[in-house]
């Protein structure tokens, strides 16, 4: 990570080089693995703060942590919009944040203040927000926006305080409206990251609700952009082991039973191949959750193999695209092809032939 020759420019960096605006929106910590891929160069995804680097036995002064790269890195400091959770990775341990949580940094740096000083030094119009009302009140001519709404990951949609914490849809809308200012176009990364964390806990209720929230964010992006000049690509970085059993009666509740198994006991529509929802067989009888259990949001769904955290799945994932050059996103492809196709469509990658000029991607 310390050898520049080992680094690969992200698609966001290519947009920045061409003078286009860029942004990151996520429901996880903004320093989490997927959003970090937009701006960071790191040997370890867990090095989100200098404390994490030190705990792994490495030197933070040699191995720059992800939060530090977000504020000072070439790509990170040029991001126009940053919205999500993870406030603790930007604050020193001796400082208590707005909601009463301590920071996690050991270098005594307040990276939020450093971000503010940085924007002041270049005379930019900026705003730091940490509540929903502040986000919705951001001036439309803001050039740089940093929003950190939780000390860690943002709350699940079903658990969040709707008066203080914005939805993914609201963050997406705010980001697009700011990035649309100007005529050079923009790149925006939007992640419904808590779909993944809910599946790891086999919380099917929360995972599917987060998926619905992600769908709302996609629809909002469609509603406020023009298909003629805006390419929208929707995909996932991996699958999970949740399965959807067939043969349930038409109109059945997905959080219910699919039918009767050969052991004369009911079986659920939703199941996981592994995870914390595993229950051992007692007296030769398979565990069958009750309707009351399945109606609870925090119910851990049945798993066939016990694991503390459910694993990712090995399935191919879908990829959906709308807008200029969307027809290129078809068939089976390696995930690393996607940014090259976006670069081609938006004419930001000098190493490949340019597609027809588009305003945004």
mmCIF file of C-alpha atoms in Angstrom:
data_model
loop_
_atom_site.group_PDB
_atom_site.id
_atom_site.type_symbol
_atom_site.label_atom_id
_atom_site.label_comp_id
_atom_site.label_asym_id
_atom_site.label_seq_id
_atom_site.Cartn_x
_atom_site.Cartn_y
_atom_site.Cartn_z
ATOM 1 C CA UNK A 1 0.000 0.000 0.000
ATOM 2 C CA UNK A 2 2.960 2.322 0.498
ATOM 3 C CA UNK A 3 4.309 1.673 -2.983
ATOM 4 C CA UNK A 4 2.499 3.956 -5.473
ATOM 5 C CA UNK A 5 3.178 1.443 -8.224
ATOM 6 C CA UNK A 6 0.893 -1.029 -6.440
ATOM 7 C CA UNK A 7 -2.061 1.344 -6.347
ATOM 8 C CA UNK A 8 -4.971 1.311 -8.758
ATOM 9 C CA UNK A 9 -7.003 4.446 -9.416
ATOM 10 C CA UNK A 10 -10.658 3.935 -8.539
ATOM 11 C CA UNK A 11 -13.383 4.944 -10.975
ATOM 12 C CA UNK A 12 -14.077 7.901 -8.679
ATOM 13 C CA UNK A 13 -10.483 9.095 -9.075
ATOM 14 C CA UNK A 14 -10.785 8.928 -12.861
ATOM 15 C CA UNK A 15 -13.870 11.147 -12.659
ATOM 16 C CA UNK A 16 -12.002 13.610 -10.444
ATOM 17 C CA UNK A 17 -9.088 13.804 -12.865
ATOM 18 C CA UNK A 18 -11.564 14.819 -15.571
ATOM 19 C CA UNK A 19 -12.900 17.599 -13.358
ATOM 20 C CA UNK A 20 -16.139 15.846 -12.396
ATOM 21 C CA UNK A 21 -17.719 15.799 -8.963
ATOM 22 C CA UNK A 22 -17.727 12.636 -6.848
ATOM 23 C CA UNK A 23 -19.505 11.304 -3.793
ATOM 24 C CA UNK A 24 -20.001 8.355 -1.443
ATOM 25 C CA UNK A 25 -23.206 7.387 0.367
ATOM 26 C CA UNK A 26 -23.526 4.337 2.629
ATOM 27 C CA UNK A 27 -25.499 3.044 5.596
ATOM 28 C CA UNK A 28 -22.323 1.490 7.049
ATOM 29 C CA UNK A 29 -19.282 3.356 8.353
ATOM 30 C CA UNK A 30 -17.892 5.512 5.539
ATOM 31 C CA UNK A 31 -14.546 3.795 6.231
ATOM 32 C CA UNK A 32 -16.040 0.320 5.782
ATOM 33 C CA UNK A 33 -14.749 -1.991 3.046
ATOM 34 C CA UNK A 34 -16.944 -1.077 0.067
ATOM 35 C CA UNK A 35 -16.965 2.723 0.465
ATOM 36 C CA UNK A 36 -13.222 2.639 1.234
ATOM 37 C CA UNK A 37 -12.696 1.113 -2.194
ATOM 38 C CA UNK A 38 -13.725 4.453 -3.666
ATOM 39 C CA UNK A 39 -10.821 6.392 -2.175
ATOM 40 C CA UNK A 40 -8.392 4.310 -0.076
ATOM 41 C CA UNK A 41 -5.259 2.253 -0.728
ATOM 42 C CA UNK A 42 -4.825 -0.187 2.131
ATOM 43 C CA UNK A 43 -3.408 -3.632 2.847
ATOM 44 C CA UNK A 44 -6.115 -4.409 5.405
ATOM 45 C CA UNK A 45 -9.793 -3.501 5.261
ATOM 46 C CA UNK A 46 -10.036 -3.282 9.067
ATOM 47 C CA UNK A 47 -7.496 -0.447 9.353
ATOM 48 C CA UNK A 48 -10.284 2.120 9.627
ATOM 49 C CA UNK A 49 -8.504 4.183 12.296
ATOM 50 C CA UNK A 50 -4.916 4.492 13.519
ATOM 51 C CA UNK A 51 -5.925 2.531 16.622
ATOM 52 C CA UNK A 52 -6.952 -0.410 14.439
ATOM 53 C CA UNK A 53 -3.594 -0.288 12.663
ATOM 54 C CA UNK A 54 -1.715 -0.317 15.976
ATOM 55 C CA UNK A 55 -3.822 -3.169 17.384
ATOM 56 C CA UNK A 56 -2.826 -5.297 14.398
ATOM 57 C CA UNK A 57 0.830 -4.822 15.355
ATOM 58 C CA UNK A 58 1.639 -2.305 12.627
ATOM 59 C CA UNK A 59 2.829 1.293 12.707
ATOM 60 C CA UNK A 60 0.103 3.883 11.940
ATOM 61 C CA UNK A 61 2.787 6.355 10.858
ATOM 62 C CA UNK A 62 3.805 3.899 8.129
ATOM 63 C CA UNK A 63 0.408 2.347 7.335
ATOM 64 C CA UNK A 64 -2.018 5.253 6.867
ATOM 65 C CA UNK A 65 -5.470 4.373 8.184
ATOM 66 C CA UNK A 66 -8.581 4.604 6.018
ATOM 67 C CA UNK A 67 -10.214 7.553 7.830
ATOM 68 C CA UNK A 68 -6.999 9.540 7.489
ATOM 69 C CA UNK A 69 -6.918 8.736 3.775
ATOM 70 C CA UNK A 70 -10.500 9.938 3.424
ATOM 71 C CA UNK A 71 -9.514 13.367 4.729
ATOM 72 C CA UNK A 72 -5.975 13.695 3.378
ATOM 73 C CA UNK A 73 -5.728 11.205 0.501
ATOM 74 C CA UNK A 74 -5.674 12.382 -3.104
ATOM 75 C CA UNK A 75 -9.099 10.911 -3.856
ATOM 76 C CA UNK A 76 -10.640 11.248 -0.397
ATOM 77 C CA UNK A 77 -10.041 14.952 0.074
ATOM 78 C CA UNK A 78 -11.550 15.689 -3.339
ATOM 79 C CA UNK A 79 -14.843 13.895 -2.664
ATOM 80 C CA UNK A 80 -17.665 16.436 -2.769
ATOM 81 C CA UNK A 81 -20.154 14.371 -0.777
ATOM 82 C CA UNK A 82 -19.486 11.880 2.042
ATOM 83 C CA UNK A 83 -22.543 10.534 3.891
ATOM 84 C CA UNK A 84 -22.851 7.588 6.271
ATOM 85 C CA UNK A 85 -21.760 6.393 9.701
ATOM 86 C CA UNK A 86 -18.407 5.857 11.420
ATOM 87 C CA UNK A 87 -17.876 9.064 13.394
ATOM 88 C CA UNK A 88 -15.669 7.286 15.962
ATOM 89 C CA UNK A 89 -12.901 6.702 13.407
ATOM 90 C CA UNK A 90 -12.531 10.452 12.904
ATOM 91 C CA UNK A 91 -12.356 11.515 16.557
ATOM 92 C CA UNK A 92 -9.700 11.069 19.279
ATOM 93 C CA UNK A 93 -10.423 8.760 22.204
ATOM 94 C CA UNK A 94 -10.515 11.627 24.679
ATOM 95 C CA UNK A 95 -13.320 13.396 22.782
ATOM 96 C CA UNK A 96 -17.031 12.620 23.222
ATOM 97 C CA UNK A 97 -19.149 13.162 20.109
ATOM 98 C CA UNK A 98 -22.510 14.905 19.775
ATOM 99 C CA UNK A 99 -24.402 11.778 20.846
ATOM 100 C CA UNK A 100 -22.216 10.895 23.836
ATOM 101 C CA UNK A 101 -19.890 8.347 22.232
ATOM 102 C CA UNK A 102 -16.084 8.460 22.556
ATOM 103 C CA UNK A 103 -13.794 8.621 19.550
ATOM 104 C CA UNK A 104 -11.434 5.803 18.666
ATOM 105 C CA UNK A 105 -8.302 7.517 17.410
ATOM 106 C CA UNK A 106 -5.025 7.322 19.349
ATOM 107 C CA UNK A 107 -3.201 10.111 17.494
ATOM 108 C CA UNK A 108 -5.317 12.814 19.209
ATOM 109 C CA UNK A 109 -6.428 14.092 15.810
ATOM 110 C CA UNK A 110 -9.944 15.361 15.171
ATOM 111 C CA UNK A 111 -10.291 14.527 11.492
ATOM 112 C CA UNK A 112 -13.657 16.279 11.240
ATOM 113 C CA UNK A 113 -11.965 19.531 12.275
ATOM 114 C CA UNK A 114 -9.126 18.799 9.866
ATOM 115 C CA UNK A 115 -11.651 18.341 7.058
ATOM 116 C CA UNK A 116 -13.234 21.690 7.944
ATOM 117 C CA UNK A 117 -9.845 23.469 8.019
ATOM 118 C CA UNK A 118 -8.983 21.925 4.672
ATOM 119 C CA UNK A 119 -12.125 23.298 3.013
ATOM 120 C CA UNK A 120 -11.653 26.691 4.645
ATOM 121 C CA UNK A 121 -8.097 26.845 3.300
ATOM 122 C CA UNK A 122 -9.297 26.504 -0.298
ATOM 123 C CA UNK A 123 -12.169 28.940 0.198
ATOM 124 C CA UNK A 124 -14.822 26.314 -0.540
ATOM 125 C CA UNK A 125 -18.415 26.371 0.642
ATOM 126 C CA UNK A 126 -18.697 23.354 2.956
ATOM 127 C CA UNK A 127 -20.919 21.873 5.643
ATOM 128 C CA UNK A 128 -20.542 19.140 8.260
ATOM 129 C CA UNK A 129 -23.809 17.569 9.469
ATOM 130 C CA UNK A 130 -24.705 14.791 11.899
ATOM 131 C CA UNK A 131 -28.541 14.861 12.008
ATOM 132 C CA UNK A 132 -31.314 14.363 9.465
ATOM 133 C CA UNK A 133 -32.619 17.926 9.864
ATOM 134 C CA UNK A 134 -29.171 19.360 9.219
ATOM 135 C CA UNK A 135 -28.837 17.236 6.085
ATOM 136 C CA UNK A 136 -32.211 18.283 4.702
ATOM 137 C CA UNK A 137 -31.331 21.920 5.423
ATOM 138 C CA UNK A 138 -28.020 21.905 3.517
ATOM 139 C CA UNK A 139 -27.715 24.797 1.073
ATOM 140 C CA UNK A 140 -27.928 23.711 -2.563
ATOM 141 C CA UNK A 141 -24.750 25.608 -3.432
ATOM 142 C CA UNK A 142 -22.639 23.604 -0.950
ATOM 143 C CA UNK A 143 -19.464 22.388 -2.638
ATOM 144 C CA UNK A 144 -18.332 19.883 0.005
ATOM 145 C CA UNK A 145 -20.585 17.968 2.383
ATOM 146 C CA UNK A 146 -19.546 15.601 5.182
ATOM 147 C CA UNK A 147 -22.317 13.827 7.070
ATOM 148 C CA UNK A 148 -21.545 11.331 9.851
ATOM 149 C CA UNK A 149 -24.798 10.237 11.469
ATOM 150 C CA UNK A 150 -23.639 7.507 13.860
ATOM 151 C CA UNK A 151 -20.547 6.593 15.857
ATOM 152 C CA UNK A 152 -20.468 3.245 14.018
ATOM 153 C CA UNK A 153 -22.725 1.833 11.312
ATOM 154 C CA UNK A 154 -25.985 3.704 10.813
ATOM 155 C CA UNK A 155 -28.965 2.150 12.553
ATOM 156 C CA UNK A 156 -31.125 -0.352 10.703
ATOM 157 C CA UNK A 157 -34.094 1.349 9.090
ATOM 158 C CA UNK A 158 -36.533 -0.425 11.424
ATOM 159 C CA UNK A 159 -34.517 0.750 14.446
ATOM 160 C CA UNK A 160 -33.522 4.270 13.444
ATOM 161 C CA UNK A 161 -34.918 7.451 14.963
ATOM 162 C CA UNK A 162 -36.603 8.977 11.933
ATOM 163 C CA UNK A 163 -36.349 12.450 13.433
ATOM 164 C CA UNK A 164 -32.562 12.385 13.801
ATOM 165 C CA UNK A 165 -31.196 9.852 11.299
ATOM 166 C CA UNK A 166 -31.817 10.119 7.530
ATOM 167 C CA UNK A 167 -32.863 7.231 5.323
ATOM 168 C CA UNK A 168 -30.709 5.954 2.472
ATOM 169 C CA UNK A 169 -33.220 7.475 0.068
ATOM 170 C CA UNK A 170 -32.853 10.895 1.687
ATOM 171 C CA UNK A 171 -29.057 10.719 1.645
ATOM 172 C CA UNK A 172 -29.097 9.674 -2.004
ATOM 173 C CA UNK A 173 -31.381 12.523 -2.982
ATOM 174 C CA UNK A 174 -29.295 15.090 -1.093
ATOM 175 C CA UNK A 175 -26.088 13.802 -2.679
ATOM 176 C CA UNK A 176 -27.423 13.828 -6.237
ATOM 177 C CA UNK A 177 -28.845 17.343 -5.908
ATOM 178 C CA UNK A 178 -25.468 18.697 -4.799
ATOM 179 C CA UNK A 179 -23.490 16.752 -7.391
ATOM 180 C CA UNK A 180 -25.799 17.900 -10.178
ATOM 181 C CA UNK A 181 -24.590 21.473 -9.742
ATOM 182 C CA UNK A 182 -22.427 22.348 -12.719
ATOM 183 C CA UNK A 183 -22.295 20.861 -16.187
ATOM 184 C CA UNK A 184 -19.295 18.501 -15.969
ATOM 185 C CA UNK A 185 -21.166 15.477 -14.621
ATOM 186 C CA UNK A 186 -20.458 13.359 -11.573
ATOM 187 C CA UNK A 187 -19.926 9.904 -10.055
ATOM 188 C CA UNK A 188 -21.853 8.740 -6.994
ATOM 189 C CA UNK A 189 -21.373 5.479 -5.099
ATOM 190 C CA UNK A 190 -24.454 4.447 -3.087
ATOM 191 C CA UNK A 191 -24.413 1.396 -0.809
ATOM 192 C CA UNK A 192 -27.196 -0.244 1.172
ATOM 193 C CA UNK A 193 -24.530 -1.804 3.336
ATOM 194 C CA UNK A 194 -26.715 -2.936 6.204
ATOM 195 C CA UNK A 195 -28.345 -5.554 3.981
ATOM 196 C CA UNK A 196 -25.074 -7.432 4.363
ATOM 197 C CA UNK A 197 -24.704 -7.022 8.128
ATOM 198 C CA UNK A 198 -28.288 -8.173 8.741
ATOM 199 C CA UNK A 199 -27.724 -11.335 6.715
ATOM 200 C CA UNK A 200 -24.568 -12.098 8.701
ATOM 201 C CA UNK A 201 -26.782 -12.183 11.816
ATOM 202 C CA UNK A 202 -29.503 -14.128 9.910
ATOM 203 C CA UNK A 203 -31.920 -11.277 10.615
ATOM 204 C CA UNK A 204 -34.073 -11.850 7.559
ATOM 205 C CA UNK A 205 -36.646 -9.227 8.578
ATOM 206 C CA UNK A 206 -34.010 -6.511 8.723
ATOM 207 C CA UNK A 207 -32.123 -7.720 5.644
ATOM 208 C CA UNK A 208 -35.235 -7.606 3.466
ATOM 209 C CA UNK A 209 -36.329 -4.269 4.903
ATOM 210 C CA UNK A 210 -32.888 -2.826 4.137
ATOM 211 C CA UNK A 211 -33.217 -4.218 0.605
ATOM 212 C CA UNK A 212 -36.529 -2.398 0.238
ATOM 213 C CA UNK A 213 -34.853 0.797 1.480
ATOM 214 C CA UNK A 214 -32.102 0.350 -1.111
ATOM 215 C CA UNK A 215 -34.799 -0.037 -3.760
ATOM 216 C CA UNK A 216 -36.295 3.288 -2.663
ATOM 217 C CA UNK A 217 -32.893 4.939 -3.074
ATOM 218 C CA UNK A 218 -32.551 3.518 -6.598
ATOM 219 C CA UNK A 219 -36.035 4.746 -7.477
ATOM 220 C CA UNK A 220 -35.211 8.208 -6.131
ATOM 221 C CA UNK A 221 -32.107 8.310 -8.327
ATOM 222 C CA UNK A 222 -34.256 7.379 -11.318
ATOM 223 C CA UNK A 223 -36.850 10.025 -10.470
ATOM 224 C CA UNK A 224 -34.433 12.953 -10.238
ATOM 225 C CA UNK A 225 -32.084 12.131 -13.128
ATOM 226 C CA UNK A 226 -32.488 11.902 -16.888
ATOM 227 C CA UNK A 227 -32.085 8.521 -18.573
ATOM 228 C CA UNK A 228 -30.740 10.305 -21.654
ATOM 229 C CA UNK A 229 -27.556 11.425 -19.906
ATOM 230 C CA UNK A 230 -27.320 9.478 -16.640
ATOM 231 C CA UNK A 231 -26.047 5.926 -16.347
ATOM 232 C CA UNK A 232 -27.298 4.078 -13.254
ATOM 233 C CA UNK A 233 -25.732 0.691 -12.473
ATOM 234 C CA UNK A 234 -27.095 -1.488 -9.659
ATOM 235 C CA UNK A 235 -25.343 -4.633 -8.471
ATOM 236 C CA UNK A 236 -23.945 -6.382 -5.405
ATOM 237 C CA UNK A 237 -20.440 -7.375 -4.385
ATOM 238 C CA UNK A 238 -21.578 -10.865 -3.337
ATOM 239 C CA UNK A 239 -24.501 -13.073 -2.397
ATOM 240 C CA UNK A 240 -25.549 -14.559 0.952
ATOM 241 C CA UNK A 241 -26.705 -18.032 1.946
ATOM 242 C CA UNK A 242 -30.369 -17.188 2.542
ATOM 243 C CA UNK A 243 -32.656 -19.347 0.430
ATOM 244 C CA UNK A 244 -36.294 -18.939 -0.564
ATOM 245 C CA UNK A 245 -38.164 -22.255 -0.441
ATOM 246 C CA UNK A 246 -40.770 -22.962 -3.079
ATOM 247 C CA UNK A 247 -44.255 -24.545 -2.932
ATOM 248 C CA UNK A 248 -45.728 -22.114 -0.422
ATOM 249 C CA UNK A 249 -49.400 -21.308 -1.023
ATOM 250 C CA UNK A 250 -50.136 -18.229 -3.125
ATOM 251 C CA UNK A 251 -50.316 -15.175 -0.893
ATOM 252 C CA UNK A 252 -48.257 -16.739 1.897
ATOM 253 C CA UNK A 253 -46.307 -14.440 4.202
ATOM 254 C CA UNK A 254 -42.610 -14.692 3.254
ATOM 255 C CA UNK A 255 -41.864 -14.718 6.989
ATOM 256 C CA UNK A 256 -43.917 -17.859 7.422
ATOM 257 C CA UNK A 257 -44.114 -21.537 6.481
ATOM 258 C CA UNK A 258 -43.749 -23.033 3.011
ATOM 259 C CA UNK A 259 -45.477 -26.316 3.865
ATOM 260 C CA UNK A 260 -45.093 -29.632 5.607
ATOM 261 C CA UNK A 261 -41.775 -31.502 5.441
ATOM 262 C CA UNK A 262 -41.374 -35.294 5.245
ATOM 263 C CA UNK A 263 -40.798 -35.403 9.008
ATOM 264 C CA UNK A 264 -44.398 -34.152 9.444
ATOM 265 C CA UNK A 265 -43.212 -30.806 10.751
ATOM 266 C CA UNK A 266 -43.613 -27.410 9.064
ATOM 267 C CA UNK A 267 -40.656 -25.825 7.271
ATOM 268 C CA UNK A 268 -40.024 -22.116 6.795
ATOM 269 C CA UNK A 269 -39.924 -20.245 3.499
ATOM 270 C CA UNK A 270 -36.679 -18.503 4.470
ATOM 271 C CA UNK A 271 -33.611 -20.410 5.667
ATOM 272 C CA UNK A 272 -29.847 -19.909 5.836
ATOM 273 C CA UNK A 273 -27.182 -22.461 4.931
ATOM 274 C CA UNK A 274 -25.185 -21.381 7.996
ATOM 275 C CA UNK A 275 -25.149 -18.819 10.764
ATOM 276 C CA UNK A 276 -26.148 -18.053 14.343
ATOM 277 C CA UNK A 277 -29.744 -19.185 13.805
ATOM 278 C CA UNK A 278 -28.751 -22.855 14.029
ATOM 279 C CA UNK A 279 -30.596 -24.937 16.607
ATOM 280 C CA UNK A 280 -29.496 -28.484 17.465
ATOM 281 C CA UNK A 281 -31.925 -31.354 17.129
ATOM 282 C CA UNK A 282 -33.530 -32.260 20.475
ATOM 283 C CA UNK A 283 -34.938 -35.727 20.985
ATOM 284 C CA UNK A 284 -34.799 -36.421 17.291
ATOM 285 C CA UNK A 285 -37.116 -33.513 16.511
ATOM 286 C CA UNK A 286 -36.074 -30.764 14.111
ATOM 287 C CA UNK A 287 -36.400 -27.240 15.448
ATOM 288 C CA UNK A 288 -39.409 -25.458 13.956
ATOM 289 C CA UNK A 289 -39.809 -21.785 14.897
ATOM 290 C CA UNK A 290 -43.216 -20.584 15.984
ATOM 291 C CA UNK A 291 -45.190 -17.886 14.200
ATOM 292 C CA UNK A 292 -44.633 -15.661 17.236
ATOM 293 C CA UNK A 293 -40.861 -16.085 16.945
ATOM 294 C CA UNK A 294 -40.852 -15.391 13.219
ATOM 295 C CA UNK A 295 -42.817 -12.163 13.704
ATOM 296 C CA UNK A 296 -40.018 -10.657 15.805
ATOM 297 C CA UNK A 297 -37.683 -8.298 13.916
ATOM 298 C CA UNK A 298 -34.646 -9.643 15.767
ATOM 299 C CA UNK A 299 -35.435 -13.312 15.162
ATOM 300 C CA UNK A 300 -32.433 -15.271 13.879
ATOM 301 C CA UNK A 301 -33.700 -17.476 11.075
ATOM 302 C CA UNK A 302 -32.986 -21.239 10.923
ATOM 303 C CA UNK A 303 -29.518 -22.235 9.741
ATOM 304 C CA UNK A 304 -28.338 -25.711 8.807
ATOM 305 C CA UNK A 305 -24.794 -25.182 10.135
ATOM 306 C CA UNK A 306 -23.784 -23.292 13.305
ATOM 307 C CA UNK A 307 -21.568 -20.246 12.768
ATOM 308 C CA UNK A 308 -21.149 -17.069 14.785
ATOM 309 C CA UNK A 309 -21.613 -15.075 11.588
ATOM 310 C CA UNK A 310 -23.345 -16.286 8.418
ATOM 311 C CA UNK A 311 -21.068 -16.426 5.376
ATOM 312 C CA UNK A 312 -21.335 -14.836 1.971
ATOM 313 C CA UNK A 313 -22.704 -16.991 -0.818
ATOM 314 C CA UNK A 314 -20.878 -18.055 -3.965
ATOM 315 C CA UNK A 315 -23.788 -17.274 -6.319
ATOM 316 C CA UNK A 316 -23.429 -14.981 -9.286
ATOM 317 C CA UNK A 317 -25.191 -11.697 -8.507
ATOM 318 C CA UNK A 318 -27.390 -9.654 -10.798
ATOM 319 C CA UNK A 319 -26.332 -6.468 -12.520
ATOM 320 C CA UNK A 320 -28.890 -3.962 -13.758
ATOM 321 C CA UNK A 321 -28.228 -0.801 -15.742
ATOM 322 C CA UNK A 322 -30.216 2.122 -17.123
ATOM 323 C CA UNK A 323 -29.067 4.984 -19.310
ATOM 324 C CA UNK A 324 -26.290 5.534 -21.882
ATOM 325 C CA UNK A 325 -24.418 2.328 -22.781
ATOM 326 C CA UNK A 326 -26.569 0.286 -20.385
ATOM 327 C CA UNK A 327 -26.665 -2.494 -22.989
ATOM 328 C CA UNK A 328 -23.013 -3.285 -22.194
ATOM 329 C CA UNK A 329 -23.979 -4.537 -18.741
ATOM 330 C CA UNK A 330 -25.337 -7.906 -19.807
ATOM 331 C CA UNK A 331 -24.414 -11.564 -19.634
ATOM 332 C CA UNK A 332 -21.848 -13.001 -17.231
ATOM 333 C CA UNK A 333 -18.843 -10.831 -16.428
ATOM 334 C CA UNK A 334 -16.150 -10.437 -13.812
ATOM 335 C CA UNK A 335 -16.934 -7.751 -11.250
ATOM 336 C CA UNK A 336 -13.757 -5.826 -12.111
ATOM 337 C CA UNK A 337 -15.128 -5.189 -15.622
ATOM 338 C CA UNK A 338 -17.850 -2.879 -14.273
ATOM 339 C CA UNK A 339 -15.683 0.220 -13.622
ATOM 340 C CA UNK A 340 -14.107 -0.140 -17.064
ATOM 341 C CA UNK A 341 -17.568 -0.082 -18.650
ATOM 342 C CA UNK A 342 -18.519 2.976 -16.583
ATOM 343 C CA UNK A 343 -15.261 4.646 -17.598
ATOM 344 C CA UNK A 344 -15.992 3.893 -21.242
ATOM 345 C CA UNK A 345 -19.540 5.243 -21.023
ATOM 346 C CA UNK A 346 -18.481 8.431 -19.243
ATOM 347 C CA UNK A 347 -15.270 9.009 -21.228
ATOM 348 C CA UNK A 348 -13.052 9.276 -18.146
ATOM 349 C CA UNK A 349 -10.622 6.409 -18.758
ATOM 350 C CA UNK A 350 -7.793 7.454 -21.077
ATOM 351 C CA UNK A 351 -6.599 3.859 -21.415
ATOM 352 C CA UNK A 352 -9.723 2.645 -23.207
ATOM 353 C CA UNK A 353 -11.702 3.903 -26.171
ATOM 354 C CA UNK A 354 -14.295 6.487 -25.249
ATOM 355 C CA UNK A 355 -18.009 5.860 -25.668
ATOM 356 C CA UNK A 356 -20.554 8.476 -26.660
ATOM 357 C CA UNK A 357 -20.278 11.505 -24.389
ATOM 358 C CA UNK A 358 -22.579 11.426 -21.372
ATOM 359 C CA UNK A 359 -23.146 14.064 -18.762
ATOM 360 C CA UNK A 360 -23.219 11.870 -15.695
ATOM 361 C CA UNK A 361 -22.611 8.334 -14.484
#
